[in-house]
Coordinates of C-alpha atoms in Angstrom, one line a residue:
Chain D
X1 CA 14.2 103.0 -113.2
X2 CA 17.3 102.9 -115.9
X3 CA 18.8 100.0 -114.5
X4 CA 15.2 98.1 -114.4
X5 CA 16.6 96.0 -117.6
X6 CA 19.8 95.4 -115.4
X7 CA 17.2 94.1 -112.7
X8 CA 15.9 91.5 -115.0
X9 CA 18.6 90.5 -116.0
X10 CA 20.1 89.6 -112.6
X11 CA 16.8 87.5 -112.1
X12 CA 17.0 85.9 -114.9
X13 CA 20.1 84.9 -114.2
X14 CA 19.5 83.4 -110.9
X15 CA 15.8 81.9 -112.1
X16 CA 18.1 80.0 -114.7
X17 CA 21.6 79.6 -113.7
X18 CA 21.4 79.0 -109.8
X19 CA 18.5 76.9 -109.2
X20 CA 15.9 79.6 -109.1
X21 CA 13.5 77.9 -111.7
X22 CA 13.4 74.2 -109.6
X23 CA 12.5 76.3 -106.3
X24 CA 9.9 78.7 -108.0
X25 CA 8.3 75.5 -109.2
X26 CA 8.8 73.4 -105.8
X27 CA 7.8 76.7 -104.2
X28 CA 4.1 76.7 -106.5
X29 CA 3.3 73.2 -106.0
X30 CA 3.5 73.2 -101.9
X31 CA 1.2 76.2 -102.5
X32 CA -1.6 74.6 -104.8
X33 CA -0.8 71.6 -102.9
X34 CA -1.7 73.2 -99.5
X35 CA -4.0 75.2 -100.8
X36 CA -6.1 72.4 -102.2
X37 CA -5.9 70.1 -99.7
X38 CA -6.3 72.6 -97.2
X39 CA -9.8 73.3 -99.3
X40 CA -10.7 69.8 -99.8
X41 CA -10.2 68.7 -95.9
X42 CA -11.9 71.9 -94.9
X43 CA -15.1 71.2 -97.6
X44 CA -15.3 67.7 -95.7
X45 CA -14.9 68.5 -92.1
X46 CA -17.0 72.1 -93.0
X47 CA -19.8 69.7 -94.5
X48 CA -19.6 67.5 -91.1
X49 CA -20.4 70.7 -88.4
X50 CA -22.7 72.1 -90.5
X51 CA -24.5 69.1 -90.6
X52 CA -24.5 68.4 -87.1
X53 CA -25.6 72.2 -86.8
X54 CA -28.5 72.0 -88.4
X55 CA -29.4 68.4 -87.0
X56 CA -32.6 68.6 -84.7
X57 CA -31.7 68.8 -81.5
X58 CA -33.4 65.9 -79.7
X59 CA -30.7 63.7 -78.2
X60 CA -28.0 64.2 -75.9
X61 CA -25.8 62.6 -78.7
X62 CA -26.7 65.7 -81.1
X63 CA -26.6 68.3 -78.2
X64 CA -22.8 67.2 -77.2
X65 CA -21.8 66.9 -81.0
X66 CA -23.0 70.5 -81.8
X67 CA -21.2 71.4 -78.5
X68 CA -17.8 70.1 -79.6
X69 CA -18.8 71.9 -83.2
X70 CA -19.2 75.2 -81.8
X71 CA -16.0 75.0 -79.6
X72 CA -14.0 74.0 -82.8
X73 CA -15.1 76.6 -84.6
X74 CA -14.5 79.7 -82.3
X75 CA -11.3 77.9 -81.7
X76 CA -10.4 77.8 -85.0
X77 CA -11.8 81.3 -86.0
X78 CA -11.0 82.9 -82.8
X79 CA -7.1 82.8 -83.6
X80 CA -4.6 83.8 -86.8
X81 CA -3.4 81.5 -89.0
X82 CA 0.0 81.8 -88.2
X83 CA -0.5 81.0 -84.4
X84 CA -2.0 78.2 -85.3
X85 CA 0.3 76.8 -87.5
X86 CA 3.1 77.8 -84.7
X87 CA 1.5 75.9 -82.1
X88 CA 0.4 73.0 -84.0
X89 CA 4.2 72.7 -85.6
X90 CA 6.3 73.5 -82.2
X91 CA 3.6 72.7 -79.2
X92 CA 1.1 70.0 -80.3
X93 CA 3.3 68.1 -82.4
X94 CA 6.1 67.5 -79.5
X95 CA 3.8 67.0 -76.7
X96 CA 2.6 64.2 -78.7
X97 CA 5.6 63.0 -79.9
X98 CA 5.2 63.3 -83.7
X99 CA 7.6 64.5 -86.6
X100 CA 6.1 65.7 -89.6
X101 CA 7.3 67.9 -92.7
X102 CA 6.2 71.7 -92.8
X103 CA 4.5 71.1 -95.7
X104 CA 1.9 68.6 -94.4
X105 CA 1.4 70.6 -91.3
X106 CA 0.7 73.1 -93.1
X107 CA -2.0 71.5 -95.0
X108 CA -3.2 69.8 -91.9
X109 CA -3.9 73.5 -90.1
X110 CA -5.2 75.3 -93.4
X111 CA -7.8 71.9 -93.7
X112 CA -8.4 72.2 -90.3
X113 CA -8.6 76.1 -90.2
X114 CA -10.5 76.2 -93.5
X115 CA -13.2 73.5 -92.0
X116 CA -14.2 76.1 -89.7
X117 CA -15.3 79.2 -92.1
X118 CA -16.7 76.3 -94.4
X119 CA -19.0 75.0 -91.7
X120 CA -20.3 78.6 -91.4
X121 CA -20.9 79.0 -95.2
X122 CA -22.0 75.6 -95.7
X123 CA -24.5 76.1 -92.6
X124 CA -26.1 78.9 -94.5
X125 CA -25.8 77.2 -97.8
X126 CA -28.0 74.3 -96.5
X127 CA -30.4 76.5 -94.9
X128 CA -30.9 78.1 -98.0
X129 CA -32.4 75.1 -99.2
X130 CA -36.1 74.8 -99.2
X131 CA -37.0 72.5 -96.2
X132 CA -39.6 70.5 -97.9
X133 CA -36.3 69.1 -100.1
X134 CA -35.7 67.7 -96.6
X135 CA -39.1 66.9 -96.1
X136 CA -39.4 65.0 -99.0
X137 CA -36.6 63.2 -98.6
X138 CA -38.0 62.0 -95.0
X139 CA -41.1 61.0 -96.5
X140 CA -40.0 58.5 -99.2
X141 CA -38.1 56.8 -95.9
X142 CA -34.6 58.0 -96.5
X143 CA -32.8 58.8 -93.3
X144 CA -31.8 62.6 -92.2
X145 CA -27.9 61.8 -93.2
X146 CA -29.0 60.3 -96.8
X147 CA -31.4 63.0 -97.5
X148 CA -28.5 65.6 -96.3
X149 CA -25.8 64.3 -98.7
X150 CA -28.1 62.9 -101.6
X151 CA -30.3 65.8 -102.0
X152 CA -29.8 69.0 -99.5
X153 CA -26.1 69.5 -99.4
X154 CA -25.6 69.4 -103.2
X155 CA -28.2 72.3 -103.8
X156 CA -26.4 74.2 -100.9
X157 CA -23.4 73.5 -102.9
X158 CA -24.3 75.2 -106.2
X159 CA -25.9 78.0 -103.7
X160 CA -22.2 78.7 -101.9
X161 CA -20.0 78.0 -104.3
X162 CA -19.3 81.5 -105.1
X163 CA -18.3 82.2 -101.4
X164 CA -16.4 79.0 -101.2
X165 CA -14.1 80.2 -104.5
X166 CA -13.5 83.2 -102.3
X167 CA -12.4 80.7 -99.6
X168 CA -10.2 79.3 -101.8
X169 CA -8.5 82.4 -102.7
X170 CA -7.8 83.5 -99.2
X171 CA -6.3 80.0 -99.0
X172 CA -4.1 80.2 -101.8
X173 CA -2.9 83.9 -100.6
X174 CA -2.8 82.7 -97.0
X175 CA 0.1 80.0 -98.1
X176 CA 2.3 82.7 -97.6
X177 CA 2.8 82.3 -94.3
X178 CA 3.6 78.5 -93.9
X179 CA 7.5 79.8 -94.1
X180 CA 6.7 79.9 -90.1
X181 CA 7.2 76.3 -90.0
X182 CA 9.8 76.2 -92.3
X183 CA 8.0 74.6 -95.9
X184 CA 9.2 76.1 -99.2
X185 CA 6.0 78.2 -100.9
X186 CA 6.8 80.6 -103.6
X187 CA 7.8 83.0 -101.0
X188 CA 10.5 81.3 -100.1
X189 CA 11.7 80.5 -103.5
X190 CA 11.4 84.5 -104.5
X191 CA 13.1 85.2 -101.4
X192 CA 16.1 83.0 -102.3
X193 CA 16.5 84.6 -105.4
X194 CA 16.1 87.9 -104.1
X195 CA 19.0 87.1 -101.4
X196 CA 21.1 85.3 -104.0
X197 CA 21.0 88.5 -106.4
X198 CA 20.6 91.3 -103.4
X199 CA 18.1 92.5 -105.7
X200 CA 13.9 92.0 -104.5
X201 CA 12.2 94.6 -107.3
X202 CA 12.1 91.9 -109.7
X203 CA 11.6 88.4 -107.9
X204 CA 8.6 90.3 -105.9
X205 CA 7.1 91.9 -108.8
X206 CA 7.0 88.6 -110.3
X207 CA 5.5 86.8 -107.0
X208 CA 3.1 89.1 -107.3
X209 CA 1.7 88.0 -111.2
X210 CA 2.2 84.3 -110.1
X211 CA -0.4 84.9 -107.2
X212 CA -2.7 87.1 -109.2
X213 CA -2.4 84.9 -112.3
X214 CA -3.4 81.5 -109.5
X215 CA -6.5 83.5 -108.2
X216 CA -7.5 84.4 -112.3
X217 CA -7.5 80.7 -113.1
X218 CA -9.7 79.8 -109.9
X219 CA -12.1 82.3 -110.8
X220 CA -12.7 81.6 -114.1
X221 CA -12.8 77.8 -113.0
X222 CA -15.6 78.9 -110.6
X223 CA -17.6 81.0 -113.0
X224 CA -17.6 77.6 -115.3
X225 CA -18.3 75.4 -112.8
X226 CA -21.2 77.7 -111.6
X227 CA -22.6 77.4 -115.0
X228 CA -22.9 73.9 -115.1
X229 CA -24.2 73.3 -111.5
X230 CA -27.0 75.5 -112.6
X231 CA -27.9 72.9 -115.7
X232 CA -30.8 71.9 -113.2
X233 CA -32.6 75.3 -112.6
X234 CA -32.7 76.0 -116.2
X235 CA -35.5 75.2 -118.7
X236 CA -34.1 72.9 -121.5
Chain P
X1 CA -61.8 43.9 -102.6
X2 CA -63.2 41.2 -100.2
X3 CA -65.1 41.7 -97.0
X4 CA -62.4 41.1 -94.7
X5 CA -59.3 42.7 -95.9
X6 CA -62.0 46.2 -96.0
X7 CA -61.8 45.9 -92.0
X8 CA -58.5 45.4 -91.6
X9 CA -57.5 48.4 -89.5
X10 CA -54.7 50.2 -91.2
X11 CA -54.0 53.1 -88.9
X12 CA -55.7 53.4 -85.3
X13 CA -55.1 56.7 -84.1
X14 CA -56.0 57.1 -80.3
X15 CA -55.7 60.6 -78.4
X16 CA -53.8 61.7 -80.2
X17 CA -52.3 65.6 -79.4
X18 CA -50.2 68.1 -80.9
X19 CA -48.8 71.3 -79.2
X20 CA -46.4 74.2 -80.4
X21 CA -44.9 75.6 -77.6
X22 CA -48.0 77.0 -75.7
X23 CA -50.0 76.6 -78.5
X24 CA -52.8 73.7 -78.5
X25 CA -53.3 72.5 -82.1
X26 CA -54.4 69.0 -81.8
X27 CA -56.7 67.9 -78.6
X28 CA -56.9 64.5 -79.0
X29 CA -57.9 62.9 -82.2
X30 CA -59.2 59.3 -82.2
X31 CA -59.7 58.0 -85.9
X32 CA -59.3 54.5 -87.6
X33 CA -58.3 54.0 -90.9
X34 CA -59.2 50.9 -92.8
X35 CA -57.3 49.6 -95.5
X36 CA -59.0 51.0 -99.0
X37 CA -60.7 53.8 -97.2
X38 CA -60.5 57.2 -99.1
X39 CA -60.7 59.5 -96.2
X40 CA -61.0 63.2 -96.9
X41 CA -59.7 65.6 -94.1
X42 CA -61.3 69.0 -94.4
X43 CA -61.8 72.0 -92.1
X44 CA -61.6 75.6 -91.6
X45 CA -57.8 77.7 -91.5
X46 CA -55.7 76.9 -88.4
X47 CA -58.3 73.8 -87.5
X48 CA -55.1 71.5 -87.6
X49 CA -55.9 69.1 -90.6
X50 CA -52.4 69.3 -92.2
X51 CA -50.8 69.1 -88.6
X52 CA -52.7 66.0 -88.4
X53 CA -52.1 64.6 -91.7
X54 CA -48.4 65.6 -90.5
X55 CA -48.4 63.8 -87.3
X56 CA -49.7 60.3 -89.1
X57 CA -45.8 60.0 -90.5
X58 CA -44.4 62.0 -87.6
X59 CA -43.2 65.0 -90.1
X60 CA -44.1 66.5 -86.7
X61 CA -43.6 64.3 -83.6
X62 CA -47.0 64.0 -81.6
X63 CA -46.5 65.3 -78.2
X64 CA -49.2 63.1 -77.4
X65 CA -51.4 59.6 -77.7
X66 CA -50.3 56.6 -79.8
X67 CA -51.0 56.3 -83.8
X68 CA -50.6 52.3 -84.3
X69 CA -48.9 51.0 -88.0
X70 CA -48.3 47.7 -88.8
X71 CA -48.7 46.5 -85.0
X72 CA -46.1 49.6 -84.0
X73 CA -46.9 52.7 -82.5
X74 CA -45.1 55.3 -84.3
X75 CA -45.8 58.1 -81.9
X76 CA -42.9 56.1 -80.1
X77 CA -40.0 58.2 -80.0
X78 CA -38.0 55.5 -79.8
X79 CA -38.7 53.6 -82.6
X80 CA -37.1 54.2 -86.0
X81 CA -39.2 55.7 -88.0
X82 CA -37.7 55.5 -91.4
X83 CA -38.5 52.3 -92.2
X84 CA -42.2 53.0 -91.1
X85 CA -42.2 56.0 -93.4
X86 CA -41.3 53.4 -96.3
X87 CA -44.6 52.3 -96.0
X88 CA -46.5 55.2 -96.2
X89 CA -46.2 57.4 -99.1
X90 CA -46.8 61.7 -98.8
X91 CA -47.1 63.9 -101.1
X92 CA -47.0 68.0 -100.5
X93 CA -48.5 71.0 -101.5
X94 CA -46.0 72.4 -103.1
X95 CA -44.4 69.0 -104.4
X96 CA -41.1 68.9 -103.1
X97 CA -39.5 67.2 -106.0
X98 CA -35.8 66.7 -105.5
X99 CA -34.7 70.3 -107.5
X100 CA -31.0 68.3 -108.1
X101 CA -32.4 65.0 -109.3
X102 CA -33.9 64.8 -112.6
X103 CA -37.3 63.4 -113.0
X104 CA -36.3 59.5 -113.5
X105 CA -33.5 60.0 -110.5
X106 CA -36.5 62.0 -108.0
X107 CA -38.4 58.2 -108.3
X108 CA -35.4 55.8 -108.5
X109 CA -33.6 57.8 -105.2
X110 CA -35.4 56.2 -102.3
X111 CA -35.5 52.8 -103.6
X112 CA -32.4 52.6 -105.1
X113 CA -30.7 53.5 -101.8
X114 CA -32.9 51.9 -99.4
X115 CA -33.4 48.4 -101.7
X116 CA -29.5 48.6 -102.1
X117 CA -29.0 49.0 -98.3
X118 CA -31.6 46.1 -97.4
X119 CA -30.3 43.8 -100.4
X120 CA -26.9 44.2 -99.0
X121 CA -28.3 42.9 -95.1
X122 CA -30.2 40.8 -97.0
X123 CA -26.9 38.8 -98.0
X124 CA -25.7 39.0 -94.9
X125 CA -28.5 36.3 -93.7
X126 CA -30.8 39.6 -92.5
X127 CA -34.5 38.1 -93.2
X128 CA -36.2 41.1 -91.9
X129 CA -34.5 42.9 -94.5
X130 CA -35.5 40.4 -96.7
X131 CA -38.9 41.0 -96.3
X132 CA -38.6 45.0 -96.5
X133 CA -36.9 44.1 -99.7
X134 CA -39.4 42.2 -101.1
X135 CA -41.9 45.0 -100.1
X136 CA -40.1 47.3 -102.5
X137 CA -38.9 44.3 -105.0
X138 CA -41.1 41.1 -104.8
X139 CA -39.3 38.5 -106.9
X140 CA -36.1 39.6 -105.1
X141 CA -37.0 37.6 -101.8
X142 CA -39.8 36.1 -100.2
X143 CA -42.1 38.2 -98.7
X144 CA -43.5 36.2 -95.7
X145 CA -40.0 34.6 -94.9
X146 CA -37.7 37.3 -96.0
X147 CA -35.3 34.3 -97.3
X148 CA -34.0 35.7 -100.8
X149 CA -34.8 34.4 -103.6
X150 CA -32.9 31.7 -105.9
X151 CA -32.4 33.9 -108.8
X152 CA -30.9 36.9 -106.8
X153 CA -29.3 34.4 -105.1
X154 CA -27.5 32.7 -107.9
X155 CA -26.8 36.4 -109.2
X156 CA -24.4 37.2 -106.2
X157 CA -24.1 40.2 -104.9
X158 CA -22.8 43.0 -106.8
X159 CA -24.6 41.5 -109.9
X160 CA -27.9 41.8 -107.9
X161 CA -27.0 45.4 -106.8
X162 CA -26.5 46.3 -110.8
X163 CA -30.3 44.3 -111.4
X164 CA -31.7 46.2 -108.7
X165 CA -30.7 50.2 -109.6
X166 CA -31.6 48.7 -112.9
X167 CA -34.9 47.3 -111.9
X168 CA -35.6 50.3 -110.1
X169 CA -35.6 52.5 -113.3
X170 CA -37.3 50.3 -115.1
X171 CA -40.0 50.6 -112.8
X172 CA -39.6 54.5 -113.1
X173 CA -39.7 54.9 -116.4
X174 CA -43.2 52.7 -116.3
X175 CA -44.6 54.7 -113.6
X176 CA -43.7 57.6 -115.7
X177 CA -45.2 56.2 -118.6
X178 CA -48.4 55.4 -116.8
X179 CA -48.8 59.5 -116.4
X180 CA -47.5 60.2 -119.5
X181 CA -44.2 61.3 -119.0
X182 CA -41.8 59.1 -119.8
X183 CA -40.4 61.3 -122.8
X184 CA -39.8 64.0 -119.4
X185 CA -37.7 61.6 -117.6
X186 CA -34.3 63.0 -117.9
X187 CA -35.4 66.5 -117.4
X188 CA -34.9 68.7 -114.5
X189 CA -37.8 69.0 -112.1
X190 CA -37.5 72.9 -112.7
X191 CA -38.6 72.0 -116.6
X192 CA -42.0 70.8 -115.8
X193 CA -45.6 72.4 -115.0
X194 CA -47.4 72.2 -111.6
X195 CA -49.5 69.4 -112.2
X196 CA -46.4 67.4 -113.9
X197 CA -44.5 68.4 -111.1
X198 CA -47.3 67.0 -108.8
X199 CA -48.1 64.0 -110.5
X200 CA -44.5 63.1 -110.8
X201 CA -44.2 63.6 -106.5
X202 CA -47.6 60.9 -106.5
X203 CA -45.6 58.2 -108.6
X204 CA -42.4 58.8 -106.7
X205 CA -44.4 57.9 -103.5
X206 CA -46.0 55.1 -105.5
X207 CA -42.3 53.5 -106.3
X208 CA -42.2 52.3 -102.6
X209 CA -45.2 50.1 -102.7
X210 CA -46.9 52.0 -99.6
X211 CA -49.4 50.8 -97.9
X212 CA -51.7 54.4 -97.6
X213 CA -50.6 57.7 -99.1
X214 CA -50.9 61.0 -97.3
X215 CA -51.7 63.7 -99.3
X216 CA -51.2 67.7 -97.7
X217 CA -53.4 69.9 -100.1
X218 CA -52.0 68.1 -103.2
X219 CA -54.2 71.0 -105.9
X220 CA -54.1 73.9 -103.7
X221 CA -50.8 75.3 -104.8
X222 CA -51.6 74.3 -108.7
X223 CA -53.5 76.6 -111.5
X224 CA -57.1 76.1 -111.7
X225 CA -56.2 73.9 -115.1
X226 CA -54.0 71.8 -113.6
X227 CA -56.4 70.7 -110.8
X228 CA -57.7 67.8 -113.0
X229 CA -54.8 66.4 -113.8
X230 CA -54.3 65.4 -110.5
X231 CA -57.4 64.4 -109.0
X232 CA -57.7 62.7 -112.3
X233 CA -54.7 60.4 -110.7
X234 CA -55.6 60.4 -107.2
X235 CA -59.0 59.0 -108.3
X236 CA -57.3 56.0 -110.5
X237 CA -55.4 55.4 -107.6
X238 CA -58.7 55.2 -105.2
X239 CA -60.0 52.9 -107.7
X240 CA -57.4 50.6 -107.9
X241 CA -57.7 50.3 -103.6
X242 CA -54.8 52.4 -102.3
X243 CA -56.1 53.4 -99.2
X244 CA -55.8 57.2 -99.2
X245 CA -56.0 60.1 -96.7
X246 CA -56.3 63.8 -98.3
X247 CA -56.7 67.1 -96.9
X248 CA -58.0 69.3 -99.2
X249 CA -61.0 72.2 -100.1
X250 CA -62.3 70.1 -103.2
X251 CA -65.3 69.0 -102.0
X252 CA -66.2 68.1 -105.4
X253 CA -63.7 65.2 -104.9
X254 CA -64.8 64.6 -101.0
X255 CA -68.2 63.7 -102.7
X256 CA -67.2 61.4 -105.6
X257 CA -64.2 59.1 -104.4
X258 CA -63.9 59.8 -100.7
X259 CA -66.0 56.8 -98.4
X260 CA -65.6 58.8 -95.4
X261 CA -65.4 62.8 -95.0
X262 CA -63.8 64.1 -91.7
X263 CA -64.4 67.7 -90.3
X264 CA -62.0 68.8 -88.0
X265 CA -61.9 72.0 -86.0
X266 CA -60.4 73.4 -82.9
X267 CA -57.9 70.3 -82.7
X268 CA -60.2 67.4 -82.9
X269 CA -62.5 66.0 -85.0
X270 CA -66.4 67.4 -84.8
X271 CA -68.0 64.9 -87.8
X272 CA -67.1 61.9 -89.4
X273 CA -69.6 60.6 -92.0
X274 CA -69.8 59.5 -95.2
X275 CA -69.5 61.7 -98.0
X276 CA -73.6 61.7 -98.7
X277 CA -74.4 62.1 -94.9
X278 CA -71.7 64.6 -94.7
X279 CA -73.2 67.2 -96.9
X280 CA -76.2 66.1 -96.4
X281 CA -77.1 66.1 -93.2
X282 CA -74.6 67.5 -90.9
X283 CA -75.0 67.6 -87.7
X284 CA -72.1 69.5 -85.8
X285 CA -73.6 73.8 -86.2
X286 CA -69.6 74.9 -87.1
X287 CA -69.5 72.2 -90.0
X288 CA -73.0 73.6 -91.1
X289 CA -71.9 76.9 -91.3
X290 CA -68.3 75.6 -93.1
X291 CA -70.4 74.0 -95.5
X292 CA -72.1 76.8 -96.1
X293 CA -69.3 79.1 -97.2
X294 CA -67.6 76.4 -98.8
X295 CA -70.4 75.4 -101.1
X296 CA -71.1 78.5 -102.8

């Protein structure tokens, strides 16, 4: 390790003098980027499945919905991320004759891909919910959607939200793979350093804090989110 | 209340049945309900008195027979049943306040979203809207021809949407004040006592004008002290004519407010008398030996 200083200094070289800094930076905001909208798509289309999941089954409409929803989700679960991404990028989108960026493939697949584990924890986050909340909300008049997004899905909400941090997580860590299809995450921007310099130790090392330091700052974010959600179950 | 509007048939239950699988809870139950009766269900475990009470608002669907409202048969799968449910108020035994809504919010919800949603048709020409509205809000439209009124009218309509949510709280906050609990408003549901909590799930079913209320065993899930709290309500309510149709063990309240007791056992209903005649005199050897236990 006597030359670690020498190491550092060869990063800090190319972090500052070649570019390094602009693609570390490009390199963390397709990351959050995917990774957020990967989590926001996949809260809305996970919300949607489970919904029609748990949606009494009394007309062909429902039956044929939850049909499609349990196809998508053993589609979606039943393959890696990075095949999915792969077909998506170079099958699906040339069949059908569309160009789009890496990056916003990539955010497209880990939404779509996300949607599917959501559904299941959402699914068990709703019926966690006492069904006389649903009841209730029948009674007054309100319809099964309303009651669902007014009162039911909000307490499954505060009840999952630990589980869907975790979610999060494994999206943020997953973005390591959406190199595949050729957008910049910080993998790609430690990796050009690493190439410039012929030297990995250090640019790796520091991909390394960068992800751990990421999945620090969504935890705590969860923990004090957790604590507000649960305003309503305390006494005041 | 005059003569006539005491026969005016509220709900006309004919036949009507209830199964579970193999299982043969109700056998036909044939029962009217006037408007301003009190009607007391009562009955031994597993008789199917709540499945009943259930059926009359289709919380479970009726596998058989009609249950007529408002000229409608809600048994009708068909039929959307939402905006019958308007009309008919429930409250549960274990209250089923909204845990994520605060007090205020667990009364405003329902008409708040359901006024905004007809006001909106309303707008749009909609006169059967219009008179749902005016159901819920009656200066906002007429409630014979559902035409809006001129002030909501002259409002527009995102100025009538603010009057409205702010009508509905309003409204709330009175209810809330009529049980003495308007200073609990903006608390959480998890905050209050049993019979708060309970009292709070009568006024929310009050805030959509109903025409009858159910109510599932509204004291058997509360502490013995908090008992008459609520029938303390329930009977303000059966004096002021809400027409009113309770399961429950309190025979206490059977005998004082109710004008018509009904036994049921074994799916369908043995006795139907008054409350005097019904403790009285009954006739029916399983109510006579239900009585018996039950009035210690």
């Amino acid at each position: 390790m006597g030359n670690f200083g020498a190491k550092i200094d060869k990063f800090i070289e190319i972090f500052i003098d070649q570019n390094g800094s602009a693609k570390v930076i490009e390199g963390l905001e397709n990351t959050l980027l995917i990774a957020i909208c990967g989590l926001i798509i996949g809260i809305v289309i996970g919300t949607l499945i489970a919904a029609v999941r748990v949606m009494p089954k009394y007309s062909r409409l429902s039956r044929i919905l939850n049909g499609f929803c349990s196809f998508y989700v053993g589609l979606f679960r039943g393959t890696p991320m990075v095949v999915q991404l792969l077909v998506f990028y170079y099958v699906l989108l040339p069949l059908i004759g569309l160009k789009m960026s890496g990056v916003t493939v990539s955010l497209l697949v880990f939404g779509l891909n996300s949607g599917a584990y959501i559904s299941e924890i959402m699914r068990s986050g709703i019926q966690s919910v006492d069904p006389g909340q649903m009841e209730a909300g029948r009674a007054v008049g309100l319809s099964f959607g309303t009651t669902m997004m007014k009162v039911v899905i909000p307490q499954a909400i505060k009840n999952i939200l630990p589980t869907l941090g975790n979610e999060f997580i494994a999206l943020i860590k997953e973005t390591s793979v959406v190199s595949f299809v050729g957008a910049s995450d910080l993998y790609v921007a430690f990796n050009y350093i690493g190439s410039n310099s012929y030297e990995f130790m250090v640019p790796y090392l520091v991909m390394a804090l960068i992800y751990i330091v990421l999945v620090l700052i969504i935890s705590a974010g969860i923990k004090l989110m957790e604590r507000r959600l649960k305003r309503s179950d305390r006494r005041n | 209340m005059t003569e006539e509007t005491n026969k005016t048939v509220m709900l006309d239950v004919i036949d009507l049945k209830k199964t579970f699988g193999e299982l043969e809870v109700l056998r036909g139950i044939n029962i009217k309900i006037y408007k301003g009766d009190i009607v007391v269900i009562t009955g031994p475990s597993g008789s199917g008195k709540s499945t009943f009470l259930r059926c009359l608002n289709c919380m479970e669907d009726p596998t058989g027979g009609s249950i007529m409202f408002d000229g409608v048969d809600i048994a009708d799968q068909k039929i959307d049943i939402n905006v019958h449910r308007r009309h008919m108020g429930m409250v549960f035994q274990h209250f089923n306040l909204f845990n994520n809504k605060t007090v205020v919010e667990n009364i405003m919800l329902a008409p708040v979203h359901i006024g905004l949603s007809e006001l909106k048709k309303a707008f749009r020409g909609n006169l059967e809207s219009g008179r749902e509205l005016a159901g819920m809000f009656p200066d906002y439209a007429n409630r014979e021809t559902g035409e809006l009124s001129d002030e909501i009218r002259a409002l527009g309509k995102s100025a009538a949407c603010k009057k409205l949510k702010q009508d509905a709280r309003d409204k709330a906050i009175s209810l809330l004040k009529r049980i003495g609990l308007d200073s609990h408003a903006d608390k959480y549901p998890s905050t209050l006592s049993g019979g708060q909590k309970q009292r709070v799930a009568i006024v929310r079913s009050l805030a959509m004008n109903p025409d009858v209320i159910l109510f599932d065993e509204p004291t058997s899930a509360l502490d013995p002290e908090m008992v008459g709290e609520v029938l303390d309500l329930m009977k303000q309510l059966a004096r002021e004519g809400m027409t009113m149709i309770t399961v429950t063990h309190e025979m206490g309240f059977a005998k004082e407010v109710a004008n018509r007791v009904v036994f049921v056992d074994e799916g369908v209903i043995k006795e139907s008398a008054s409350p005097q005649e019904f403790f009285e005199h009954p006739k029916n050897p399983r109510l006579q030996e239900f009585l018996s236990k039950v009035l210690v």
